[in-house]
Amino acid sequence: MSKDAGFFNFSLSNILSDEQSALDQARIRLLYYGFFILLVTVSGLFFSVYLQHLPLLSITSAITLGAIIVLYKYLTYRPDWRGVSHALLAIATLINLSNVFIIIQKVDIIAIQVILLAVLFSYYMLGQRWGLFYSLINIIPVLAFYVITYNQAYFISLKPEELDQSTVIISMFANFIIIIYIHSHFYSAFIKNIKELRQTSEDQAILNSKLELAIEKAEKSSQVKSEFLATMSHEIRTPLNAIVGMSNLMIMANPRPDQKENLNVLKSSANNLQSIVNDVLDFNKIEAGKVMFESIKFNLDDLLENLCTSQKAKAEAKGLNFTLKVDPMLKGRVLYGDPTRLNQVLFNLVSNAIKFTRQGNVYVKAFCYEDRNNKLRITFTVKDTGIGIDKDNLQSIFEPFTQESITTTRQYGGTGMGLAIVKRLLELQGLQMHVSSKLGEGSEFSFNMEFPVSEASINEIGENHPLLHNAGALSSLRVLIAEDNPVNVLLMKKLLSKWKIVPTIAENGEKAIETFKNGDFDIILMDLQMPVMNGFDAAMEIRKLPDAGKANVPIIALTAAALLDIEEQVLNAGMNDYVSKPFKPEQLMEKIQTLIFAGSNQIVA
């Protein structure tokens, strides 16, 4: 109801609103103007029957006139067109049937017209269900009256009243006007509605076209974003690879204590920068649905110990007490799962706990709450006594690039990506993060995860590859490095020299193929982005060589790129594995030895 429609309102505009449909507005207009026609008609009928001294018809006309005035006033006060329509139909039905059975005691042309009006009005105003209802309660009694009078079985003691010709003419004329008005009004409304629907359809088509363009633009934007991230990652990782690599080499060279401290600071800062880059790229992969979860054997106890050992040093450096509690039921159990992603989730939670705790404690707990059907259900909990989180911000902290407040970002640093990655990694596995926190008292993050249990022993999965203990055995390994960046070439030479390996260098993919054809090599370390010919094309050309021995040589991609499908591209190009720059020396060593050991059961000493 419009706010301007009061008890003394008589204006149509005050009872129409934009919230009403075009059809509902047409119904209200029909009632509003129809009441004027009814008012004039019934007034004329009242005076006509009154002057003819027909008491029953006079009373009926007066009651009808009063009802019309009341319903009109109700409509202008509260535009309840359904209620008004029901009231009008009920009054018309009662009057018509009382005329047929009591007052006039016959079915004349006026009664037929009233029935037609009731049928038309009920269907137009109230729809099919109510239209059928009012049609039947008007038609069936009249048909029954016909049958009764046909058998001459109808009789009441009341004498019927007779209308003169003038009254009949007035009634017929008024009924025809109302019938024409109803048809004309709704025909106009339906035509208008059809035009609006056509216009809406055209507008919808235009919107759909714009939406398609917007989707296409968004897809291109997403592709550009991915390419930009890949490019920026490559540009950042390339110098970062040199910084981390040189730091590792200098630390491996037994520096003085003061030098080692400086190198550790340098390495730690580089690792922090690498972590920020990895967070952004990891989130991009997660959003693109490119994350795949492994199901391999691992020792949960070892994973937690290794994770918390590195984090404990950071906590103790801040003066915090760090506690790890592992359920005894988990000791000695080998599980199937994705240790890398589990470690990533826990690492982010523990890092946050340490970061946002000034004093007090950080707890990490793994509790087995169910052991059944060779499956363990484990609750992981990370709790701190840090700054806490306001309850209004509990959901926003899981949004990417978001921290609880700008003050928090300035005071504690970070990108705000950690919890977003944690939440999405858990959701991709159908898991939920549970958070409880009190401002100024601390926070607790927990989640439940299910793991199938392996029958393998810890010793089986804990055994290192036998070659990893003897890097010196690789001294005679023939290594070809395809790399165009002079700094990376220098780094790789120095790194391999630690393992007594003297590599051969090719500055691009084309040169690498030529060098490989003319020499004998046990493995190729292939950069991907090089001038003249990139690493992908070079690897595919090598795989096409007629010499099977050369064509199947192990190839490890060394890449600073971060394309979402980089692993898929590397494997499709025929390469065996890849290492992302900057990499840990032991990581490269392990991959080299694994591939060499897989290709032959021994290494040339």
Coordinates of C-alpha atoms in Angstrom, one line a residue, residues 44 56 68 76 95 151 206 242 295 327 334 373 438-439 441 447-448 486 525 566:
G44 CA -30.7 4.3 -11.4
L56 CA -37.8 -6.4 -2.2
I68 CA -20.5 -0.7 -3.6
T76 CA -9.0 3.4 -2.1
I95 CA -28.4 -11.1 -5.5
N151 CA -41.4 -30.1 -14.1
I206 CA 20.8 -7.4 -25.3
A242 CA 70.7 -16.8 -7.6
S295 CA 47.5 -40.4 -1.9
D327 CA 48.1 -38.8 20.3
V334 CA 51.7 -45.2 8.3
N373 CA 37.7 -50.0 9.4
K438 CA 38.5 -14.2 22.0
L439 CA 40.0 -10.7 21.4
E441 CA 43.1 -13.9 24.6
F447 CA 39.9 -29.3 11.4
N448 CA 39.1 -33.1 11.0
P486 CA 74.8 -16.4 -17.0
L525 CA 68.9 -30.1 -16.8
I566 CA 53.4 -26.4 -15.9

